[in-house]
Coordinates of C-alpha atoms and ligand atoms in Angstrom, one line a residue:
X1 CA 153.6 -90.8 30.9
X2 CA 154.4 -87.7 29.3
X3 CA 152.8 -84.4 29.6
X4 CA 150.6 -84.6 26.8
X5 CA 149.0 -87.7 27.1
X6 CA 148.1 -86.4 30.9
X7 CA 146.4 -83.6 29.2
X8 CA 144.7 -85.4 26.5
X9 CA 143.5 -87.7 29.2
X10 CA 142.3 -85.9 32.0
X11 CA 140.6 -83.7 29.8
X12 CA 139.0 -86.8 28.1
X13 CA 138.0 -87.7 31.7
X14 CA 136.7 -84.9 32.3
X15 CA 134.5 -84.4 29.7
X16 CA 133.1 -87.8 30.0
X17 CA 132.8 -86.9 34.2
X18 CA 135.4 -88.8 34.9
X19 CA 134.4 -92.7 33.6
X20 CA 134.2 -94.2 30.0
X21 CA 131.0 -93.6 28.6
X22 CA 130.8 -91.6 25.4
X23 CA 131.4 -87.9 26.1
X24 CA 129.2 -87.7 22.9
X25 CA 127.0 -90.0 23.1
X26 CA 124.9 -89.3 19.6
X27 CA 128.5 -89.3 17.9
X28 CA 129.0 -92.8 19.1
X29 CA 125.3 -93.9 18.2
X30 CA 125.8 -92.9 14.6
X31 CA 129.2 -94.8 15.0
X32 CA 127.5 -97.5 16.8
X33 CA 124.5 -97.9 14.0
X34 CA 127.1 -97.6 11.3
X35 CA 129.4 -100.6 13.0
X36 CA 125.8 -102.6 13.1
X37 CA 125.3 -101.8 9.0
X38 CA 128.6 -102.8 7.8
X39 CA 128.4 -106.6 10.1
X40 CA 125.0 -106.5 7.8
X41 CA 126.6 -105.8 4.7
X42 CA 130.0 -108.4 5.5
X43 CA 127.3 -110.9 5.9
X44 CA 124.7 -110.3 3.2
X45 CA 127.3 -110.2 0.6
X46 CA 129.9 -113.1 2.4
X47 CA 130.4 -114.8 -0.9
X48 CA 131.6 -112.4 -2.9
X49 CA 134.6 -112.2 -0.3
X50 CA 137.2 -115.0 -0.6
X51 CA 136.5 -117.5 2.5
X52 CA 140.6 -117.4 3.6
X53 CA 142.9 -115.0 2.9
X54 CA 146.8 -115.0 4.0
X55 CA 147.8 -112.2 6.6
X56 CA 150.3 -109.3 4.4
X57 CA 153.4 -109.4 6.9
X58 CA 152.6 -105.6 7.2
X59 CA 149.2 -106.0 8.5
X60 CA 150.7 -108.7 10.6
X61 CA 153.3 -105.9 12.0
X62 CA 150.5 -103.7 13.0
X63 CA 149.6 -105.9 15.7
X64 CA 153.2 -105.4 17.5
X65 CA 152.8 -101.8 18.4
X66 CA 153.8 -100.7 21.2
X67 CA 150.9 -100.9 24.7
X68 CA 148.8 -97.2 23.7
X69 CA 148.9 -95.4 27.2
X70 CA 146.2 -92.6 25.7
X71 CA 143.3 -92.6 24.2
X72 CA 142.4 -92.8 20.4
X73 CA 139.3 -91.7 19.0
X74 CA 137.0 -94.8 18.7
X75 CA 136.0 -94.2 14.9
X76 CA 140.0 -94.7 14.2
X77 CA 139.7 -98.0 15.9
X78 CA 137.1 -98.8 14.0
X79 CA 138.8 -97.7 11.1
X80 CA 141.8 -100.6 12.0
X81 CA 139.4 -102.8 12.6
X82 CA 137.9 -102.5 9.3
X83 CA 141.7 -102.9 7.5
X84 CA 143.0 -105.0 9.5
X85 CA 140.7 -107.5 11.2
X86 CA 137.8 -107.8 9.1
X87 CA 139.2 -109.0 5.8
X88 CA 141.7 -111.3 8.0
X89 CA 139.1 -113.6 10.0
X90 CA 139.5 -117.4 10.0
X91 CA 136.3 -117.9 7.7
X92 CA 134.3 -119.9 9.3
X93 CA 131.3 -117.7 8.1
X94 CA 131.9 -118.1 4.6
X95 CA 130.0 -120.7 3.0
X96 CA 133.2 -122.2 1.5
X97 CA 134.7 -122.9 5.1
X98 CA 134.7 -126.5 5.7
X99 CA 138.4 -127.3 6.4
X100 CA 137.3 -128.1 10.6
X101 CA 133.6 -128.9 12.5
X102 CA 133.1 -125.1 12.8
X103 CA 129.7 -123.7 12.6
X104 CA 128.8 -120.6 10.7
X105 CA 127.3 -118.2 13.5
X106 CA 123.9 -116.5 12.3
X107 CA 122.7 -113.0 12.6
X108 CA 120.6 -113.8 15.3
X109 CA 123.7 -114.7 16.9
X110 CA 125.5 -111.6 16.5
X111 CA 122.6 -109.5 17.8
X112 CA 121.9 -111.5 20.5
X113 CA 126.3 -111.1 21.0
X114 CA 125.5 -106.9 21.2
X115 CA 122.7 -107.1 23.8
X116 CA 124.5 -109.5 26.1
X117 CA 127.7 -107.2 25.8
X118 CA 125.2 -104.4 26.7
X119 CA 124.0 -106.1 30.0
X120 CA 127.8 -107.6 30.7
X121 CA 125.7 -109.6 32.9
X122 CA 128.3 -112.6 34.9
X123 CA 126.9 -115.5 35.6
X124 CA 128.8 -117.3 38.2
X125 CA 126.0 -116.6 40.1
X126 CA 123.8 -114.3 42.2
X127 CA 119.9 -113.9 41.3
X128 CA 119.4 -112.1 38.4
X129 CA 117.3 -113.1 34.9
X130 CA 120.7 -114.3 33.3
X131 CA 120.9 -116.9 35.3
X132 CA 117.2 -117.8 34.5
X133 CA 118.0 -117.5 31.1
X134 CA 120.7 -120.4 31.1
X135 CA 118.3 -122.4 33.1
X136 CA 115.8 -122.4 30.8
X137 CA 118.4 -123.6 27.9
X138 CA 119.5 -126.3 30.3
X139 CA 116.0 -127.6 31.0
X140 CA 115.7 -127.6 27.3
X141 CA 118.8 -129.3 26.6
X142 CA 117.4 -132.0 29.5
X143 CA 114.7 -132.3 27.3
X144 CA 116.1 -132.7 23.8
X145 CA 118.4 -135.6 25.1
X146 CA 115.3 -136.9 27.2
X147 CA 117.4 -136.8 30.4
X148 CA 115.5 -137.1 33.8
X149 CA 114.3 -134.6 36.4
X150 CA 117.2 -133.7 38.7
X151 CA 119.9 -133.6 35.7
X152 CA 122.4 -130.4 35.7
X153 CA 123.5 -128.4 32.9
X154 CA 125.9 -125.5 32.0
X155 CA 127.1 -123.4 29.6
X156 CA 131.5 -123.7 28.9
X157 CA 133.9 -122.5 26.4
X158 CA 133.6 -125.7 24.4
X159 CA 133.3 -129.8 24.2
X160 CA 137.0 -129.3 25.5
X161 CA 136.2 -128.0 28.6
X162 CA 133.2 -130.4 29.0
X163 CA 134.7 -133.4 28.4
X164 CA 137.6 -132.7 31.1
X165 CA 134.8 -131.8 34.2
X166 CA 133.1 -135.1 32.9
X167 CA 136.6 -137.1 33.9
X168 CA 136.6 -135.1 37.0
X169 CA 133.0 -135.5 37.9
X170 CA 133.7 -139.5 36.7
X171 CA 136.5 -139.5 39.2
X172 CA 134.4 -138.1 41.8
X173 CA 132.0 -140.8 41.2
X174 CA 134.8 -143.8 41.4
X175 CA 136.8 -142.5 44.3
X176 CA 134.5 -140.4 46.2
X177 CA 134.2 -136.4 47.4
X178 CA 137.1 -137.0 49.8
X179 CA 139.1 -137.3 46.1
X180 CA 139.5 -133.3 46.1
X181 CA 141.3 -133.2 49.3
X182 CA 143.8 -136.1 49.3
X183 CA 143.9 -136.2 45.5
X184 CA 144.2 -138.7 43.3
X185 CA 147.7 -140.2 44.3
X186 CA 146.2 -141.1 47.7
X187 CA 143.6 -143.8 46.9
X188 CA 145.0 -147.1 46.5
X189 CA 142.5 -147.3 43.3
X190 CA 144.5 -147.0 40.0
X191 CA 141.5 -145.7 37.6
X192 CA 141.7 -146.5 33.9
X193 CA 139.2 -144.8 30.9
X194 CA 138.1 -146.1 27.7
X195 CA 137.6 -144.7 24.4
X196 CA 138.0 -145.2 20.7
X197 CA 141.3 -144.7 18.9
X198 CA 139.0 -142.0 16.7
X199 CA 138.4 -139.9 19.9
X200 CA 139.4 -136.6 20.0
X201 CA 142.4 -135.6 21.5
X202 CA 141.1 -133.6 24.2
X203 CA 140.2 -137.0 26.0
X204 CA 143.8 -138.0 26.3
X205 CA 144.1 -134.3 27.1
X206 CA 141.2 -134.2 30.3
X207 CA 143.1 -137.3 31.6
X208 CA 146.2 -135.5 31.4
X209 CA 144.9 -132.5 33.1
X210 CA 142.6 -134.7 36.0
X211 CA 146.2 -136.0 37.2
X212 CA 145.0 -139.3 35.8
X213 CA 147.6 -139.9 33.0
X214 CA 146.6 -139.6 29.6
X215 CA 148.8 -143.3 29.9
X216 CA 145.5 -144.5 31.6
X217 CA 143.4 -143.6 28.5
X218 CA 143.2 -147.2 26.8
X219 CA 142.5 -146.3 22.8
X220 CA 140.5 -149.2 21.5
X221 CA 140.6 -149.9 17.9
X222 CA 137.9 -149.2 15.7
X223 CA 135.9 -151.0 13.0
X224 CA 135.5 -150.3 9.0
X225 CA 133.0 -147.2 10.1
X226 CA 135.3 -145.8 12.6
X227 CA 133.2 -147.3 15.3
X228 CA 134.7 -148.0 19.1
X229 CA 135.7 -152.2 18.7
X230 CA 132.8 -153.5 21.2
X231 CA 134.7 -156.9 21.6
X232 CA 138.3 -155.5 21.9
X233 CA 137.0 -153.1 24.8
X234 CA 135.5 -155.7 26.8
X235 CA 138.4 -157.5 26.1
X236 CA 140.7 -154.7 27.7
X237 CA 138.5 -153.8 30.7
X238 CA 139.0 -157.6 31.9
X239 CA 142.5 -157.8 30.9
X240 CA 142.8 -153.9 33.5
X241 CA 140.4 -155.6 35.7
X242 CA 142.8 -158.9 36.0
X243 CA 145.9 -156.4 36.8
X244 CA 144.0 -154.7 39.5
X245 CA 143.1 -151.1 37.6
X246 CA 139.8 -149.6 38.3
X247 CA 137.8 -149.2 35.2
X248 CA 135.8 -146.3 35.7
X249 CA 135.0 -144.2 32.5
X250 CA 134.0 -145.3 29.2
X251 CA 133.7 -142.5 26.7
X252 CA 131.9 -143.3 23.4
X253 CA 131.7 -140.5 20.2
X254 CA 128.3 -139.0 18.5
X255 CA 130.8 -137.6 15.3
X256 CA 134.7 -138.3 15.2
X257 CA 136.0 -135.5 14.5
X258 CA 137.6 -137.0 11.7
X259 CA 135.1 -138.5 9.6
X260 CA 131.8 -137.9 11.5
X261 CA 131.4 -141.7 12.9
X262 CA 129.1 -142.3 15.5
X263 CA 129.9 -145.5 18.3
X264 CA 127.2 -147.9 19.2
X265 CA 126.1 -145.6 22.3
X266 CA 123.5 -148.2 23.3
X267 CA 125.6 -151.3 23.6
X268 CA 128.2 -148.7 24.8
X269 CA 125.8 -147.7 27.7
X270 CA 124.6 -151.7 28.4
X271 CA 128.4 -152.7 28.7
X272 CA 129.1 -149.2 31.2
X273 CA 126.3 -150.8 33.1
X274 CA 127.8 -154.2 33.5
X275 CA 130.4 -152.5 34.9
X276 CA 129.7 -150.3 36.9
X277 CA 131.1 -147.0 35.0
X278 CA 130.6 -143.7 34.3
X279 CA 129.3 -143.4 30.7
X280 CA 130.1 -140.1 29.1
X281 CA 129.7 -139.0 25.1
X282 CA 131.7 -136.9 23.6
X283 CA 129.5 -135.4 21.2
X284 CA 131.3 -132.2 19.9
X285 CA 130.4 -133.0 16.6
X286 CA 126.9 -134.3 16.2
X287 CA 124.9 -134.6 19.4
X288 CA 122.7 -132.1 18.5
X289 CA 121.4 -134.4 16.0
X290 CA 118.8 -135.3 18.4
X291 CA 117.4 -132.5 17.0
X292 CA 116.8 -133.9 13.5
X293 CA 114.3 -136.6 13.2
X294 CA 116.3 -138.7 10.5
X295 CA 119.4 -138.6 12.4
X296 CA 118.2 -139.2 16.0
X297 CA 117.9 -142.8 15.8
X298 CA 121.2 -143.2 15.2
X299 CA 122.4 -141.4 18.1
X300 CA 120.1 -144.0 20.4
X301 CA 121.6 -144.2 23.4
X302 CA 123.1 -141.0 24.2
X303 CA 119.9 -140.5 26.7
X304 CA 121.4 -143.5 28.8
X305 CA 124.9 -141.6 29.1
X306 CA 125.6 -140.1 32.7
X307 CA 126.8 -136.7 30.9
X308 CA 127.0 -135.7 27.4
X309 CA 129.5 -132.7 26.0
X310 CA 128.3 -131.1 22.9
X311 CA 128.5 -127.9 21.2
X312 CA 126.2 -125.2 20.2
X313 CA 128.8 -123.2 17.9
X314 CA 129.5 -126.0 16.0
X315 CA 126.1 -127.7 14.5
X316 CA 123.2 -125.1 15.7
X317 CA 125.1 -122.2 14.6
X318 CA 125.5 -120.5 17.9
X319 CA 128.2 -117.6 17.7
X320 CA 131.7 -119.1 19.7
X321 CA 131.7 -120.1 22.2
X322 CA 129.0 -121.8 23.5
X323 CA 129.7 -125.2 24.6
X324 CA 127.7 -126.9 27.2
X325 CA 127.8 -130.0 29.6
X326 CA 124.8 -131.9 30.6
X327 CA 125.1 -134.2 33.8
X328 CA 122.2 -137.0 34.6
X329 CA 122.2 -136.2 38.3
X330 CA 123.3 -132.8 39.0
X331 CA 124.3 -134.1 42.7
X332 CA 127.4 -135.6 41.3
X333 CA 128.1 -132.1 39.1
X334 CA 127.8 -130.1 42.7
X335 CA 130.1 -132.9 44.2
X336 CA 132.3 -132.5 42.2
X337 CA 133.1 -128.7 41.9
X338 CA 130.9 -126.9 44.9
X339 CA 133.1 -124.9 47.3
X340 CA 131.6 -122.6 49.7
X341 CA 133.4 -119.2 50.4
X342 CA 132.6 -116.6 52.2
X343 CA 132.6 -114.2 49.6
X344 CA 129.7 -116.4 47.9
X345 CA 127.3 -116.3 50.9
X346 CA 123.7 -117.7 49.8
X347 CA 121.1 -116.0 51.7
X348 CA 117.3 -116.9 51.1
X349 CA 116.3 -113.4 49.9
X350 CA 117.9 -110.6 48.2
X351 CA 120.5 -110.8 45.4
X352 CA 122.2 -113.2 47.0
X353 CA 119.6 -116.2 46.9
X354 CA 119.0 -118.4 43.8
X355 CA 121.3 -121.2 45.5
X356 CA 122.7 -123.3 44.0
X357 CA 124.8 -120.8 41.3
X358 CA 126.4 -122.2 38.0
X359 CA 129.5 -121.5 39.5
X360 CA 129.0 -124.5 42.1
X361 CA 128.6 -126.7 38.9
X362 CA 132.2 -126.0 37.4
X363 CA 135.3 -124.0 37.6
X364 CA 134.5 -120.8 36.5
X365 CA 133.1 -117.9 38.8
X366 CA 133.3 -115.2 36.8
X367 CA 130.9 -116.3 33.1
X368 CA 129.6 -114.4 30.1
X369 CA 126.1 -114.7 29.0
X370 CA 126.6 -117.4 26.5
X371 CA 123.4 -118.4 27.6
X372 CA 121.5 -115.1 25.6
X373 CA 122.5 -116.0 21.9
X374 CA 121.6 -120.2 22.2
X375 CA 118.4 -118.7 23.8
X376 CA 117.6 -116.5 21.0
X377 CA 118.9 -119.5 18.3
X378 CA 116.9 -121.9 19.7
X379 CA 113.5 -119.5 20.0
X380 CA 114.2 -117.4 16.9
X381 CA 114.7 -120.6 14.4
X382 CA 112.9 -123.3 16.6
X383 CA 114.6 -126.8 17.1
X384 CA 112.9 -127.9 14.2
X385 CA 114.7 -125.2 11.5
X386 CA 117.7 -126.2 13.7
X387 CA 117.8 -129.9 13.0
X388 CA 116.9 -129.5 9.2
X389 CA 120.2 -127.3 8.5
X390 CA 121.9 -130.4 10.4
X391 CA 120.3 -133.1 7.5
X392 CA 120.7 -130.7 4.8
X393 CA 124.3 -130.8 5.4
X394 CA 124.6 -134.6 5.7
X395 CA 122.4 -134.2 1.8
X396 CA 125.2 -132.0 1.1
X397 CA 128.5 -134.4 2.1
X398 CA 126.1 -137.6 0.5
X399 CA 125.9 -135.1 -3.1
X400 CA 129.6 -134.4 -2.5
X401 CA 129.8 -138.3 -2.2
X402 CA 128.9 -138.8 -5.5
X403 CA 130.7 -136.0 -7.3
X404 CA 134.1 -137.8 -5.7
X405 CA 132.8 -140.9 -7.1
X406 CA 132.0 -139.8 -10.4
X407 CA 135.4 -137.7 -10.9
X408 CA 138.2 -140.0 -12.0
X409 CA 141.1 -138.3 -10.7
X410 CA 139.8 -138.5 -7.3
X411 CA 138.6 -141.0 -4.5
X412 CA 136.8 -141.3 -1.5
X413 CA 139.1 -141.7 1.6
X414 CA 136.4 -143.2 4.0
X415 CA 132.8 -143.8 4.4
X416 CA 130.6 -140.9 4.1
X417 CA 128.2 -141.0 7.6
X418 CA 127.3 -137.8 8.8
X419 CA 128.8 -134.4 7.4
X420 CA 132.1 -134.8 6.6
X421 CA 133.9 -136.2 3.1
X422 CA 138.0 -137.3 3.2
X423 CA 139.0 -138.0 -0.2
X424 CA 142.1 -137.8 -2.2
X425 CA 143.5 -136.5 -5.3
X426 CA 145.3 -139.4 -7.6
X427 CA 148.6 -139.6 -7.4
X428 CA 151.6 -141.1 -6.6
X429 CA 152.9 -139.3 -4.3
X430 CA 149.4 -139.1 -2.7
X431 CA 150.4 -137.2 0.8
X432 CA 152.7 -134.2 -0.8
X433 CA 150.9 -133.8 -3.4
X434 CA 147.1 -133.5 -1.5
X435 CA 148.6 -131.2 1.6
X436 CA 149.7 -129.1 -1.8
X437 CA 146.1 -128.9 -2.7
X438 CA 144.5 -127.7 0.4
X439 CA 147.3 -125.5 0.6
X440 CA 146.7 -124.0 -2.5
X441 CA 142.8 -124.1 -1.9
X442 CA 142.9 -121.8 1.1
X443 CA 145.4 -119.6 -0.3
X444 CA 143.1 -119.0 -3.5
X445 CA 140.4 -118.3 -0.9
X446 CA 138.0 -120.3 -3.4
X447 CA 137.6 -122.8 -0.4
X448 CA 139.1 -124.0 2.5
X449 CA 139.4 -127.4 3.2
X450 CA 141.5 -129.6 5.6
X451 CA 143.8 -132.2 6.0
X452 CA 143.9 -135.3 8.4
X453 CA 145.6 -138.8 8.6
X454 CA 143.6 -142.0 7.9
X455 CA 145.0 -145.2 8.4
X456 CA 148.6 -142.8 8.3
X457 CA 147.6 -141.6 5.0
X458 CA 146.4 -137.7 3.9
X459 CA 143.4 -136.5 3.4
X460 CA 141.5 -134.0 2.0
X461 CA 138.6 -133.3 4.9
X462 CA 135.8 -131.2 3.9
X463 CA 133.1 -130.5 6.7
X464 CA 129.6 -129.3 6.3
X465 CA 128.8 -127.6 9.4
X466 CA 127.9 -124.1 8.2
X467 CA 124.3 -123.3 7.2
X468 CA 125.1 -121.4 4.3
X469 CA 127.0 -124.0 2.1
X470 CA 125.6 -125.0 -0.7
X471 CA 125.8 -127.5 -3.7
X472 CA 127.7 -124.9 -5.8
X473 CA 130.5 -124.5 -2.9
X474 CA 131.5 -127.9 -3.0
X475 CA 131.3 -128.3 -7.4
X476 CA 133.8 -125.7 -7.1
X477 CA 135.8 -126.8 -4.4
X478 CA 136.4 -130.1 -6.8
X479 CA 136.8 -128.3 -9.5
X480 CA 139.5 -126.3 -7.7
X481 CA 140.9 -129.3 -6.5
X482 CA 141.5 -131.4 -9.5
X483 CA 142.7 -128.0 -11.1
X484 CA 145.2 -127.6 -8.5
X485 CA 146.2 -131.6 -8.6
X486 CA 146.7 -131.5 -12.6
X487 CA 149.1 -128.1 -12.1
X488 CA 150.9 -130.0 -9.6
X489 CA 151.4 -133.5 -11.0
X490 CA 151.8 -132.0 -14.6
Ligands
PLP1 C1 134.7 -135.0 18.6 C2 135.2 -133.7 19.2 N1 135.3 -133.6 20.5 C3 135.8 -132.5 21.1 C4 136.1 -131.4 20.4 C5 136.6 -130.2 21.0 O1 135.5 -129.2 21.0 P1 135.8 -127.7 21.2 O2 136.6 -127.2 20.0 O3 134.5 -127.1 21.3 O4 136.6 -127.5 22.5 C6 135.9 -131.5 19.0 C7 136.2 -130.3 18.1 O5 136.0 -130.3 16.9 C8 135.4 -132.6 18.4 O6 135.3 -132.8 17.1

């Protein structure tokens, strides 16, 4: 370090008595309220900004300097932040982002994001209101999937993360507790999952990480809708069941990620019941939909499930990441991933009652207050407001439906269930000429759509997960596209 920067810095620290609060503190309250304005402003006027824009390989540079050693004055951070980061986000605010199943965060969101940031509360545990405060969004998730007294709930980084503790905790199940200290090459028991060939890969992925083998994943076929093959599974669980494998999982999807198809989660949960296996639903994408009275019915079933994985940043517009696990009997959750240390004590009084803590229920001791901006989502719009923004955009993909079908250089690329439209532009050389598009799409910043593979053809994928879209972002992202597919083809 050289001379200087020990100057600069101990005379920062002692001006601020030696930690890092402000040594100005009205200085950083005007910066503070002025930080607040502009987030106002970037969202208020969000659509006159393009929804993508490609990173200049100089701004892209300024994130390779060298590690700063002394301080900088936090209004020139800000000032970075503002040239560097801001215009350069991944979109998913902007009404014209529908390229993946990403919601659009709220304003609600990003308030509720400042005052947990304030608190820096951890929630591994301990008593404290935090912990209350993810509680209360569990018992209310136990109640929007009608889920019995008893059932466990907690917040994670994403369906990701919730679907690999639901193998484990499925694992736990089949083999027993004793699982987590012989592991799971001891028991003679050879376990083998089931899910659709639509699932997401993060199933394959869970098995991987469990120590299962994603090679013990079978991936049925699905029907015209996308749906999980009801006769083709049953046909594979006797087939494992003849060669001596353990069936012990059966996954089923509420909203491929692909195209938004939901499996048969009743018949799903009668046949996990015939056979004794943990039922678990993926759903990422659209189990939330409880929430909106016209798609609830189709999601019957999912109340069955032993544990469900969804997502609050994706459909309810949480701000990342908020995803959450719910378990039917919590017993099984603390089974699974409980492990008393002496460092965690419980006592019956003082700050360390409250037992059991959230992190007895999973992996993580040391957790953010994710639980603060679902809280104040779910009492600031009410479930109701929620599950309306979740049909509107299944209105919006059903209008975008008919646009495709009235535009003759274009065509729908699979049925249109949920949120989410695939179609194509014309052409002969369909898969170049598509990726082109979307390519071209995102780097115009008019829209961003996606690409995915149906039936080992491209597609153009355009979700409808963020609250602010609108019929006039999706007539212009066809207009965009069959602009872009006539420049190309001509
Ligand atoms: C069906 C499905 N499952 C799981 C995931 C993974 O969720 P996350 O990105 O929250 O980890 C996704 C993501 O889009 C998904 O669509």
């Amino acid at each position: 370090m050289t001379r200087d920067v020990r100057d600069e810095l101990s005379a920062v620290s002692e001006s601020a008595g030696g930690t890092l609060d402000p040594a100005d503190w009205a200085d950083t309250r005007a910066l503070g309220h002025r930080m607040l304005d502009d987030m106002f402003d970037y969202l208020q006027d969000i659509r006159q900004r393009p929804a993508w824009q490609p990173i200049p390989a100089e701004v892209r540079g300024e994130f390779r300097a060298a590690l700063p050693s002394g301080p900088t004055d936090m209004a020139t951070v800000y000032g970075e932040f503002t040239r560097l980061i801001l215009p350069f986000s991944s979109g998913n605010v902007h009404p014209a982002f529908m390229g993946w199943v990403q919601g659009g965060g709220s304003v609600t969101g990003m308030l509720a994001e400042m005052l947990a940031g304030g608190l820096n509360a951890n929630l591994g545990g301990r008593d404290h209101i935090p912990i209350e405060v993810e509680r209360q969004v569990a018992e209310w998730t136990r109640q929007m999937f009608g889920f019995p007294e008893g059932a466990a709930g907690l917040f994670v980084t994403g369906s990701s993360m919730a679907n690999f503790m639901a193998v484990l905790i499925a694992r736990t199940a089949a083999l027993g507790p004793a699982v987590r200290l012989t592991g799971v090459t001891f028991p003679c028991k050879r376990l083998v999952a089931y899910t659709s060939r639509a699932a997401h890969g993060c199933i394959a992925k869970a098995m991987d990480m469990s120590g299962l083998g994603s090679g013990m994943l079978r991936s049925i076929s699905t029907d015209e809708m996308h749906r999980i093959r009801i006769s083709e599974l049953r046909r594979a669980i006797t087939a494992d069941r003849d060669a001596g494998l353990t069936p012990f999982l059966l996954v089923g999807t509420a909203g491929t990620v692909d195209i938004g198809a939901i499996d048969d989660l009743d018949e799903l949960s009668d046949l996990a019941a015939e056979e004794g296996m943990w039922f678990h639903v993926d759903g990422a994408c659209a189990g939330l939909g409880v929430l909106a009275p016209d798609l609830a019915p189709r999601l019957r079933g999912v109340e069955r499930a032993d544990s469900i994985a969804f997502d609050f940043h994706k459909w309810a517009q949480v701000q990342y990441d908020a995803g959450f696990l719910l378990v039917r009997d919590g017993k099984r959750q603390l089974e699974t991933f409980a492990a008393p240390a002496a460092y965690l004590r419980r006592e019956s009084r003082g700050m360390s009652a409250g037992s059991p803590w959230p992190c007895d229920y999973g992996p993580d001791l040391s957790r953010g207050f994710r639980a603060l901006k679902t809280w104040f989502t779910l009492k600031v719009y009410g479930t109701a407001q929620l599950g309306a923004v979740m049909s509107r955009t299944c209105e919006l993909a059903q209008y975008l439906k008919r646009r495709v079908e009235q535009t003759p250089e274009l065509e729908l690329a699979a049925p249109v269930q949920l949120n989410i439209v695939c179609f194509r532009y014309r052409s002969a050389n369909s898969d170049v000429v598509n990726a082109e598009i979307v390519t071209r799409l995102q780097e115009s910043g008019v829209a961003v759509p996606s690409t995915t593979l149906l039936e080992g053809q491209l597609a153009i994928r355009a979700a409808i997960v963020n609250h602010r879209t609108q019929r006039c972002d999706l007539d212009a992202l066809l207009a965009a596209v069959v602009k872009s597919g006539n420049a190309i083809v001509v």
